[in-house]
Coordinates of N, CA and C and ligand atoms in Angstrom, one line a residue:
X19 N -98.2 103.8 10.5 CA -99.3 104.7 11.0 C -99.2 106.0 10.3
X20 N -100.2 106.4 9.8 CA -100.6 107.7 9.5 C -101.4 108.9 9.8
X21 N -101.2 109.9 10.6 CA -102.3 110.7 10.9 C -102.2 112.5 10.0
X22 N -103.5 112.7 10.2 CA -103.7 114.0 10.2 C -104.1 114.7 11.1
X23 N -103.1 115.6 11.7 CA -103.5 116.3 12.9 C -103.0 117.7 11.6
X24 N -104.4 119.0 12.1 CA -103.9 120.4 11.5 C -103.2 120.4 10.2
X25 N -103.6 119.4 9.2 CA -103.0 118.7 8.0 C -101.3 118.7 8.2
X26 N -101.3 118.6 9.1 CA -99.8 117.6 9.3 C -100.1 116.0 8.6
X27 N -99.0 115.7 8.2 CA -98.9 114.2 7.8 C -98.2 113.9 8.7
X28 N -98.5 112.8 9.7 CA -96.7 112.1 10.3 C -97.1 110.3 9.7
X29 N -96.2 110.3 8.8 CA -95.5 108.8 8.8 C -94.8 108.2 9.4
X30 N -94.8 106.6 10.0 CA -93.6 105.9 10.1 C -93.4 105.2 8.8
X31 N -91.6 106.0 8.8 CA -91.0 105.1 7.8 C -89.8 104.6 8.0
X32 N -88.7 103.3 7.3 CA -88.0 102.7 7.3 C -86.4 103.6 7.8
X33 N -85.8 103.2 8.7 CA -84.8 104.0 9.0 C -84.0 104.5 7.9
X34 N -84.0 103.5 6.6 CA -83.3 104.5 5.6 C -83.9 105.4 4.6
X35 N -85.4 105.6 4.9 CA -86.4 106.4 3.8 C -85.9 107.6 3.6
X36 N -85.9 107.8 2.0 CA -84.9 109.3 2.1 C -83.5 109.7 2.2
X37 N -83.0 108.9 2.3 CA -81.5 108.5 3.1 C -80.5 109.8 1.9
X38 N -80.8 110.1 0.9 CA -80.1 111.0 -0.2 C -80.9 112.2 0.1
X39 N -81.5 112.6 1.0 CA -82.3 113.6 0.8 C -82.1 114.1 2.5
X40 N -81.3 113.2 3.7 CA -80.8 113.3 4.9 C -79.6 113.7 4.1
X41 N -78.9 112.8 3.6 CA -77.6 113.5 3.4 C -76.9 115.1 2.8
X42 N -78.3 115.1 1.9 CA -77.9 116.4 0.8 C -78.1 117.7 2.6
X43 N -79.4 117.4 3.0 CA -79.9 118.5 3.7 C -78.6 118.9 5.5
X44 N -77.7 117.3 5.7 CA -76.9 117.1 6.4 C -76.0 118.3 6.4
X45 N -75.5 118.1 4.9 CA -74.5 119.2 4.1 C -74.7 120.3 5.3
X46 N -76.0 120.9 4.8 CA -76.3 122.0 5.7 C -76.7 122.3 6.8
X47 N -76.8 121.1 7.7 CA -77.1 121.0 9.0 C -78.0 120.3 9.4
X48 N -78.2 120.0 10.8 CA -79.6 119.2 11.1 C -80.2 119.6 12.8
X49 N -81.3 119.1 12.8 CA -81.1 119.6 14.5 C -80.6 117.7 15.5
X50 N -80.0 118.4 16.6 CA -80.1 117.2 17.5 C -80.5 117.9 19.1
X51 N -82.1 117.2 19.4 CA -82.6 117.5 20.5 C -82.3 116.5 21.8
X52 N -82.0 117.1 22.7 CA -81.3 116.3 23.9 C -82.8 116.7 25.1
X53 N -83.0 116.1 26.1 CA -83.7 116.2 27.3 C -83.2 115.6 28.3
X54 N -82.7 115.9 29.4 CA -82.2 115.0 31.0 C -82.6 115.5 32.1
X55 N -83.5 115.3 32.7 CA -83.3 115.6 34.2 C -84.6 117.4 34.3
X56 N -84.6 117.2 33.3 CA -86.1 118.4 33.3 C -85.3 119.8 32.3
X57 N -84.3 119.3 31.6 CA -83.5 120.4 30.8 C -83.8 119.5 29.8
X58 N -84.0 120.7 28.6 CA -83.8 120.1 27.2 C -83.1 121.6 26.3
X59 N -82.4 120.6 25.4 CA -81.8 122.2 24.6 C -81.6 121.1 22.9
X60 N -81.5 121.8 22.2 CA -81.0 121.6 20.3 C -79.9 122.2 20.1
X61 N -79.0 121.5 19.3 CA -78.2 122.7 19.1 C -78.0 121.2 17.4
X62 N -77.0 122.1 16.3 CA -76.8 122.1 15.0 C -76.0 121.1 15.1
X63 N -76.0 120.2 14.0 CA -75.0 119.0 13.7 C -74.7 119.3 12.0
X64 N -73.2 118.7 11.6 CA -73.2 118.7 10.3 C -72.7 117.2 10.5
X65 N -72.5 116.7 11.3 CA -71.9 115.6 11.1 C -72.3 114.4 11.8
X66 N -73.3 113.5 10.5 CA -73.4 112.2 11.2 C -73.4 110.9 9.8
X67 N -74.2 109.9 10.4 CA -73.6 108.8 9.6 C -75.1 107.9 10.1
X68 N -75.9 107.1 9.1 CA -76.8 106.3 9.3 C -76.3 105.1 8.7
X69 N -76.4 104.0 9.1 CA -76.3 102.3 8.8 C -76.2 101.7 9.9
X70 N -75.9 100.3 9.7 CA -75.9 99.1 10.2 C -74.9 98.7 11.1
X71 N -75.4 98.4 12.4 CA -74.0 98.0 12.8 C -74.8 97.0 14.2
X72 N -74.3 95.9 14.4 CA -74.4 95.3 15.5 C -76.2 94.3 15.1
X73 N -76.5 94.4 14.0 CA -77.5 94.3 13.0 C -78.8 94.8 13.7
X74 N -78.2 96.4 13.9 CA -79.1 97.1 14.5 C -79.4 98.6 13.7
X75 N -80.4 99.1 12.8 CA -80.3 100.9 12.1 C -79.5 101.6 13.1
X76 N -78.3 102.3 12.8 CA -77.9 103.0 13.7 C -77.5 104.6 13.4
X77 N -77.7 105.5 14.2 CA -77.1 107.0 13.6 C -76.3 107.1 14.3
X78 N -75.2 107.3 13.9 CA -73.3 107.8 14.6 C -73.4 109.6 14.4
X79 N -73.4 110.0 15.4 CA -73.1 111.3 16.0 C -71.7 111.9 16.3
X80 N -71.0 113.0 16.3 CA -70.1 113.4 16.9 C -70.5 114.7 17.7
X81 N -70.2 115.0 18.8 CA -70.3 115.8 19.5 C -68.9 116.3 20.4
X82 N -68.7 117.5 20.8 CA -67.5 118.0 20.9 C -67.5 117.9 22.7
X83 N -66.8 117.9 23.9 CA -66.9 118.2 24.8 C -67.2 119.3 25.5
X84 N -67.4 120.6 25.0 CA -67.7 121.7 25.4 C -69.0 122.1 25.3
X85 N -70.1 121.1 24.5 CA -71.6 121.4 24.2 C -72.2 120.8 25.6
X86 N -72.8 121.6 25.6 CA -74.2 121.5 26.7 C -74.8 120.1 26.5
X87 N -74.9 120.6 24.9 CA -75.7 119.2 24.8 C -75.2 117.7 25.1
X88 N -73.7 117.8 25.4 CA -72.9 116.3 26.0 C -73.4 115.7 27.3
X89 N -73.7 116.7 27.8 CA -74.1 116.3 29.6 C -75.6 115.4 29.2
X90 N -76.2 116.2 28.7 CA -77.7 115.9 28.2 C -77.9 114.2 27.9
X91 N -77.2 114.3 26.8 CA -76.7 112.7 26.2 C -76.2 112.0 26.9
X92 N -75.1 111.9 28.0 CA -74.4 111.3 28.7 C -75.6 111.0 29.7
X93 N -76.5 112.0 30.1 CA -77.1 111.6 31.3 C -78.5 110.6 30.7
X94 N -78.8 111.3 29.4 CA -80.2 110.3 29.1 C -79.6 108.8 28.4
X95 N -78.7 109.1 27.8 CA -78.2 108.4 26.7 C -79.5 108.1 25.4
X96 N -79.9 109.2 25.1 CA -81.1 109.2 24.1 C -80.7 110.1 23.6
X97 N -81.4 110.8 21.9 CA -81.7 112.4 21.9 C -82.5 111.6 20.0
X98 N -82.8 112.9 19.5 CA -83.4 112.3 18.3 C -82.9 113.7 17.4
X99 N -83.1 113.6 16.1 CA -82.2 114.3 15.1 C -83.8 114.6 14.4
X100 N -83.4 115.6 14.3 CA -84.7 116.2 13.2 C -84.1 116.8 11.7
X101 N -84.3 116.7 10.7 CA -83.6 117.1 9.2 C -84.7 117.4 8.6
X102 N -84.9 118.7 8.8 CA -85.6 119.9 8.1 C -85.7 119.5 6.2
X103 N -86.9 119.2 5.4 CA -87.3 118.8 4.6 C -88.4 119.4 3.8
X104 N -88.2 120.5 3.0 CA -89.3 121.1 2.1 C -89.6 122.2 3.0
X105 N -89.0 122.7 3.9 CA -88.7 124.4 4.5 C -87.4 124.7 5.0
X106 N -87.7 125.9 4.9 CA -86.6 126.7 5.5 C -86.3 127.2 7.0
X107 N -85.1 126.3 7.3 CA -84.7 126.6 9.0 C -83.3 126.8 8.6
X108 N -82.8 127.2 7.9 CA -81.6 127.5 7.9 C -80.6 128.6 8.7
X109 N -82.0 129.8 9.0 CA -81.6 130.8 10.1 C -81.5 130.4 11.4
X110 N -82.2 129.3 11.8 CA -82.6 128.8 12.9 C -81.2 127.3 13.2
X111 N -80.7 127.4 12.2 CA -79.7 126.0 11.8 C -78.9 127.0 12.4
X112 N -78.6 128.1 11.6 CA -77.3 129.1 12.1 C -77.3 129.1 13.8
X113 N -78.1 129.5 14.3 CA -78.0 129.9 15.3 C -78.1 129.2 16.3
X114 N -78.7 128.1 15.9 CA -78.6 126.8 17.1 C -77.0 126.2 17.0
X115 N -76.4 126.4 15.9 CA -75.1 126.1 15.6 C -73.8 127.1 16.2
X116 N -74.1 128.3 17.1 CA -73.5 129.1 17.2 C -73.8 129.7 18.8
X117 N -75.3 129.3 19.2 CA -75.9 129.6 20.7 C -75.7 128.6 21.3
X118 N -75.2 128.6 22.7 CA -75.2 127.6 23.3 C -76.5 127.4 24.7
X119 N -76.7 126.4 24.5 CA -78.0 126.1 25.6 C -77.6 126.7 27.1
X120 N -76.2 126.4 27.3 CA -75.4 126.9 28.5 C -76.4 128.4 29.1
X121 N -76.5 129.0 28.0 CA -76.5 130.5 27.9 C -78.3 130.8 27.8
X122 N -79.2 129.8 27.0 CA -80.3 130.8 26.8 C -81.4 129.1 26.2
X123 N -82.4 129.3 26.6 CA -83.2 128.3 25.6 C -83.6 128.5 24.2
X124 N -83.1 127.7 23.6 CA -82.9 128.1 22.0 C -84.8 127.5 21.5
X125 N -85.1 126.8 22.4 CA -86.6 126.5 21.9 C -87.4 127.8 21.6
X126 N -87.0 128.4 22.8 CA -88.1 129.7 22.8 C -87.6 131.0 21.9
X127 N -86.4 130.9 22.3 CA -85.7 132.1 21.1 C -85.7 131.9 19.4
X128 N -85.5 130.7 19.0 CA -86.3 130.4 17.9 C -87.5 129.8 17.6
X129 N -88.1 129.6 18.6 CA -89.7 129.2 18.2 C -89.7 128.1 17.4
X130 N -88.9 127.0 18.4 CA -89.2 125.6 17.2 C -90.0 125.0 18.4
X131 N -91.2 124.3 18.0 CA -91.7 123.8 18.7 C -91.5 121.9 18.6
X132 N -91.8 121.7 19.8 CA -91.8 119.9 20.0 C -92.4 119.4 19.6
X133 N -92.1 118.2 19.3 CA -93.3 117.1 18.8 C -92.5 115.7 19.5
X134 N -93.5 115.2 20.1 CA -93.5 113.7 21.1 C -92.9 112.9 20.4
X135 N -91.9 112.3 20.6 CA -91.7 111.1 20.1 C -92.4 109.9 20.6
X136 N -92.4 108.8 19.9 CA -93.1 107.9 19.7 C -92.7 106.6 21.0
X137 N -91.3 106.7 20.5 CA -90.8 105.0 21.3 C -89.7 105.9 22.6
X138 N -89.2 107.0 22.3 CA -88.2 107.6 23.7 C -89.1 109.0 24.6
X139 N -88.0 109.4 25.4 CA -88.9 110.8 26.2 C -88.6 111.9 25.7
X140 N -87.2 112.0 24.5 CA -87.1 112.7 24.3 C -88.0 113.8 23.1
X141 N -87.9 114.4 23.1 CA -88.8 114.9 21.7 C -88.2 115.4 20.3
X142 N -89.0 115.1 19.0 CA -88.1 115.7 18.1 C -88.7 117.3 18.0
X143 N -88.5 117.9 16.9 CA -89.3 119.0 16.6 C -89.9 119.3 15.1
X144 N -90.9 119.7 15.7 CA -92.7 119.9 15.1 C -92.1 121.1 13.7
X145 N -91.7 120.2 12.5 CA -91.1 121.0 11.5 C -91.2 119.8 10.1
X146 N -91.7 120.0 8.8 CA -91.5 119.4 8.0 C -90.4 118.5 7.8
X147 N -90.1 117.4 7.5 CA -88.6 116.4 7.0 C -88.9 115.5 8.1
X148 N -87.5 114.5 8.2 CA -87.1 113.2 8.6 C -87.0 113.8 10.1
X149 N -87.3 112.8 10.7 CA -87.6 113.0 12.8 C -86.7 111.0 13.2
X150 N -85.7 111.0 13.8 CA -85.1 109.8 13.8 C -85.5 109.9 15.7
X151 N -85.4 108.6 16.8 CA -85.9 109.0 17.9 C -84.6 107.5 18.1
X152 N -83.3 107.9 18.6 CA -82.1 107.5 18.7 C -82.0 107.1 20.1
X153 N -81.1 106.1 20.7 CA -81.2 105.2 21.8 C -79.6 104.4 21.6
X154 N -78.7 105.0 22.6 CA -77.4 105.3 22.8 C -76.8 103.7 23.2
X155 N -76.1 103.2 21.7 CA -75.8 102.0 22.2 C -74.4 102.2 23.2
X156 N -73.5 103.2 22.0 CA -71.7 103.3 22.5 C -71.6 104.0 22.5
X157 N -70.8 104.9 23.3 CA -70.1 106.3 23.2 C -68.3 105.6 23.2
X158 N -67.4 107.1 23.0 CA -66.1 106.7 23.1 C -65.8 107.7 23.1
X159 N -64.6 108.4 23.2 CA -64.4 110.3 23.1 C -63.3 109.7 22.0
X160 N -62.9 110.2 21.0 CA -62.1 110.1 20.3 C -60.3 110.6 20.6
X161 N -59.2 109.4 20.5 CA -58.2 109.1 21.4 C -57.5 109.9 19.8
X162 N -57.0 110.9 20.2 CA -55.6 111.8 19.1 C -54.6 111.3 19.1
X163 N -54.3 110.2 20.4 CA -53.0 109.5 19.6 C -53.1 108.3 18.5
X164 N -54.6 107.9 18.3 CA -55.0 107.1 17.0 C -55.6 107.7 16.2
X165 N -55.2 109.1 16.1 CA -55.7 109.5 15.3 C -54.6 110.0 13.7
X166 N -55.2 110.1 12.9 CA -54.4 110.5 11.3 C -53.9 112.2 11.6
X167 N -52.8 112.5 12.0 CA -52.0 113.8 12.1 C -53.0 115.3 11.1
X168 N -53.0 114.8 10.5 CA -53.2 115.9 9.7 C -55.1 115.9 9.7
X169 N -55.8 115.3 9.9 CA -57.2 115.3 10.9 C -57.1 116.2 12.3
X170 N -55.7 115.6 12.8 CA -55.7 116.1 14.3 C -55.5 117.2 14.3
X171 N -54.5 117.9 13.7 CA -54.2 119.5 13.3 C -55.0 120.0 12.7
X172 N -56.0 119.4 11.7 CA -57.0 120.5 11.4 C -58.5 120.5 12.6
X173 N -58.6 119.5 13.2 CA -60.4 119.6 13.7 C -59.7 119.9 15.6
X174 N -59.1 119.4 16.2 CA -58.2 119.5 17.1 C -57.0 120.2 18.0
X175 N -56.9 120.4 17.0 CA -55.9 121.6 17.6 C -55.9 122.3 18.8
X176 N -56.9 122.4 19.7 CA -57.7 123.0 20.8 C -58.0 122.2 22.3
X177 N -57.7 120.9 21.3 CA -58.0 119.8 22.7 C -59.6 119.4 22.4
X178 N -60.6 119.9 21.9 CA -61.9 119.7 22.1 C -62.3 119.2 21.7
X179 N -62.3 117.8 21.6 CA -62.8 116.4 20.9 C -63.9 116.2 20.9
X180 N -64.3 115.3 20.5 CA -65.5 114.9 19.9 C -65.5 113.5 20.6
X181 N -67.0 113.1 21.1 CA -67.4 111.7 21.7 C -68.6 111.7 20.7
X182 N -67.8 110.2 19.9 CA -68.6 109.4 18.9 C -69.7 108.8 20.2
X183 N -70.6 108.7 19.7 CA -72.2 108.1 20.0 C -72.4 107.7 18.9
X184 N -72.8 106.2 19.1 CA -73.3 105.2 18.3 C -74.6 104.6 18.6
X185 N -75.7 105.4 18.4 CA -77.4 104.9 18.5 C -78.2 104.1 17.8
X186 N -79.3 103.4 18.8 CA -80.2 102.7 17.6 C -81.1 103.8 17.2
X187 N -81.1 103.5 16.2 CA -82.4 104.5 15.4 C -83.8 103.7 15.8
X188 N -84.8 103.8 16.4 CA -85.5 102.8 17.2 C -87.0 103.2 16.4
X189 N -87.3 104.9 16.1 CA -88.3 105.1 15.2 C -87.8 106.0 14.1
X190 N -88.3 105.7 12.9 CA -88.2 107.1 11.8 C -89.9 107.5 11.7
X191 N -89.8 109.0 11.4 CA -90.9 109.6 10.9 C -90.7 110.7 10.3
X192 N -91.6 110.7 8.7 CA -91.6 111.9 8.4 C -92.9 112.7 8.7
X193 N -92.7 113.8 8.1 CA -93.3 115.0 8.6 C -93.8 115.7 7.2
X194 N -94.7 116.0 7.1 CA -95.2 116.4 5.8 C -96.1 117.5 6.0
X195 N -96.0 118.8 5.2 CA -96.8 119.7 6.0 C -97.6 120.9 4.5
Ligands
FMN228 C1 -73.7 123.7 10.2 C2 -73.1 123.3 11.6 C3 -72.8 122.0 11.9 C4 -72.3 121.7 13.2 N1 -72.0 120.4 13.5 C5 -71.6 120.0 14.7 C6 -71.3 118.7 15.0 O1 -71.5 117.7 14.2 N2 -70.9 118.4 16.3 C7 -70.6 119.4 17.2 O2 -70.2 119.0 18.3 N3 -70.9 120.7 16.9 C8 -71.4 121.0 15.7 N4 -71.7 122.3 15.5 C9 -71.5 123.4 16.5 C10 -72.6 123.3 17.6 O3 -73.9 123.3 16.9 C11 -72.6 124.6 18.4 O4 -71.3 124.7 19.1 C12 -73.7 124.8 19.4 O5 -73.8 126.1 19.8 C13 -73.6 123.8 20.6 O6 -74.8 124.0 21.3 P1 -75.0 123.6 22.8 O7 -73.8 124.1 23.7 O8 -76.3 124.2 23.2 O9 -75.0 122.1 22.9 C14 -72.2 122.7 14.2 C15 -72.5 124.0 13.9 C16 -73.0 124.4 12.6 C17 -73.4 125.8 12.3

C-alpha cells in the first residue's frame, strides 16, 4: 500500500528493506514506543538485532529493568521501533535516551508526534525512516551466571540487567517525507 497524506509517503515494505541503513542509523540510536493500559512513553535504544528465528521476521530488543518502558512491554507485550531516516532527531535521540517516562512525557516535551500503526495498538512515530510494529514472542531477563565475565563487569556491574525480548516484526513501513 501506498498513500499520500500531506506529501507523506508511507510504504509497506519487506521486514528487511533497508536493513544497512537500520543498522548504520542503530549506531546512533532508534526510538522504541511502548503503550499499556492508557500510558505510553519512547525512550532510545542502541541495541537491537533483526532476522529470523522460529521462521518468523523477528526484532531482539534489550531493555534494562529500571526503564519505565519494561512495565509497558511486560504488560502489552507489543511496542514498535521507529529509525529516523533522511532527518535529524538526534537531539530528541539524546534525550529520550537520558529522560525517563517515570518523570515527564517525552511525546510532548519533544514534540514527536504518533502515527497509527497498522496491525498492533501501539503507535510508531510520525518522522521520516523505517516504522517496524513488533509483537512479543519471548522475553528472558538475562542470567549473569551464564554470562562471559568480562561482558558482566563491563555492562552489569550494577545489577541492572537487561530482559531480551524476542518479537515478530508483523508490519514494516517506510516513511518518506
Ligand atoms: C544512544 C542510546 C542508546 C540506548 N540504548 C538502550 C538500550 O538498548 N536498552 C536500554 O535499556 N536502554 C538504552 N538506553 C538508555 C535509555 O534510553 C534511557 O535510560 C531512557 O531514559 C529510558 O527511558 P524510560 O525510563 O522512559 O523507559 C540508550 C540510551 C542512548 C542515549
Amino acid at each position: 500500500m501506498e498513500k499520500d497524506n500531506n506529501k507523506t509517503k508511507i510504504k509497506n515494505v519487506a521486514y528487511d528493506y533497508g536493513i544497512s541503513d537500520f543498522l548504520a542509523q542503530l549506531n546512533k540510536g532508534a526510538f522504541l514506543t511502548t503503550q499499556y493500559a492508557g500510558e505510553n512513553n519512547v525512550m532510545t535504544i542502541g541495541w537491537a538485532q533483526i532476522g529470523m528465528i522460529w521462521s518468523k521476521p523477528v526484532m531482539t530488543v534489550l531493555v534494562r529493568k529500571s526503564r519505565y518502558t519494561k512495565g509497558l512491554i511486560d504488560g502489552s507485550k507489543e511496542f514498535t521501533i521507529s529509525v529516523p531516516l533522511n532527518c535529524d532527531k538526534q537531539k530528541e535521540l539524546a534525550y529520550c535516551g537520558t529522560v525517563s517516562g517515570k518523570d515527564e512525557n517525552k511525546f510532548d516535551t519533544q514534540r514527536l508526534k504518533l502515527l497509527e500503526s497498522e496491525k498492533i495498538n501501539t503507535p510508531c512515530l510520525d518522522m521520516p525512516g523505517l516504522h517496524y510494529e513488533c509483537m512479543v514472542l519471548y522475553r528472558t531477563e538475562i542470567k549473569l551466571s551464564d554470562l562471559d565475565e568480562i561482558v558482566n563487569d563491563t555492562w552489569y556491574h550494577d545489577g541492572d540487567t537487561h530482559t531480551i525480548y524476542v518479537a515478530e516484526i508483523v508490519n514494516t513501513r517506510f516513511v518518506n517525507k
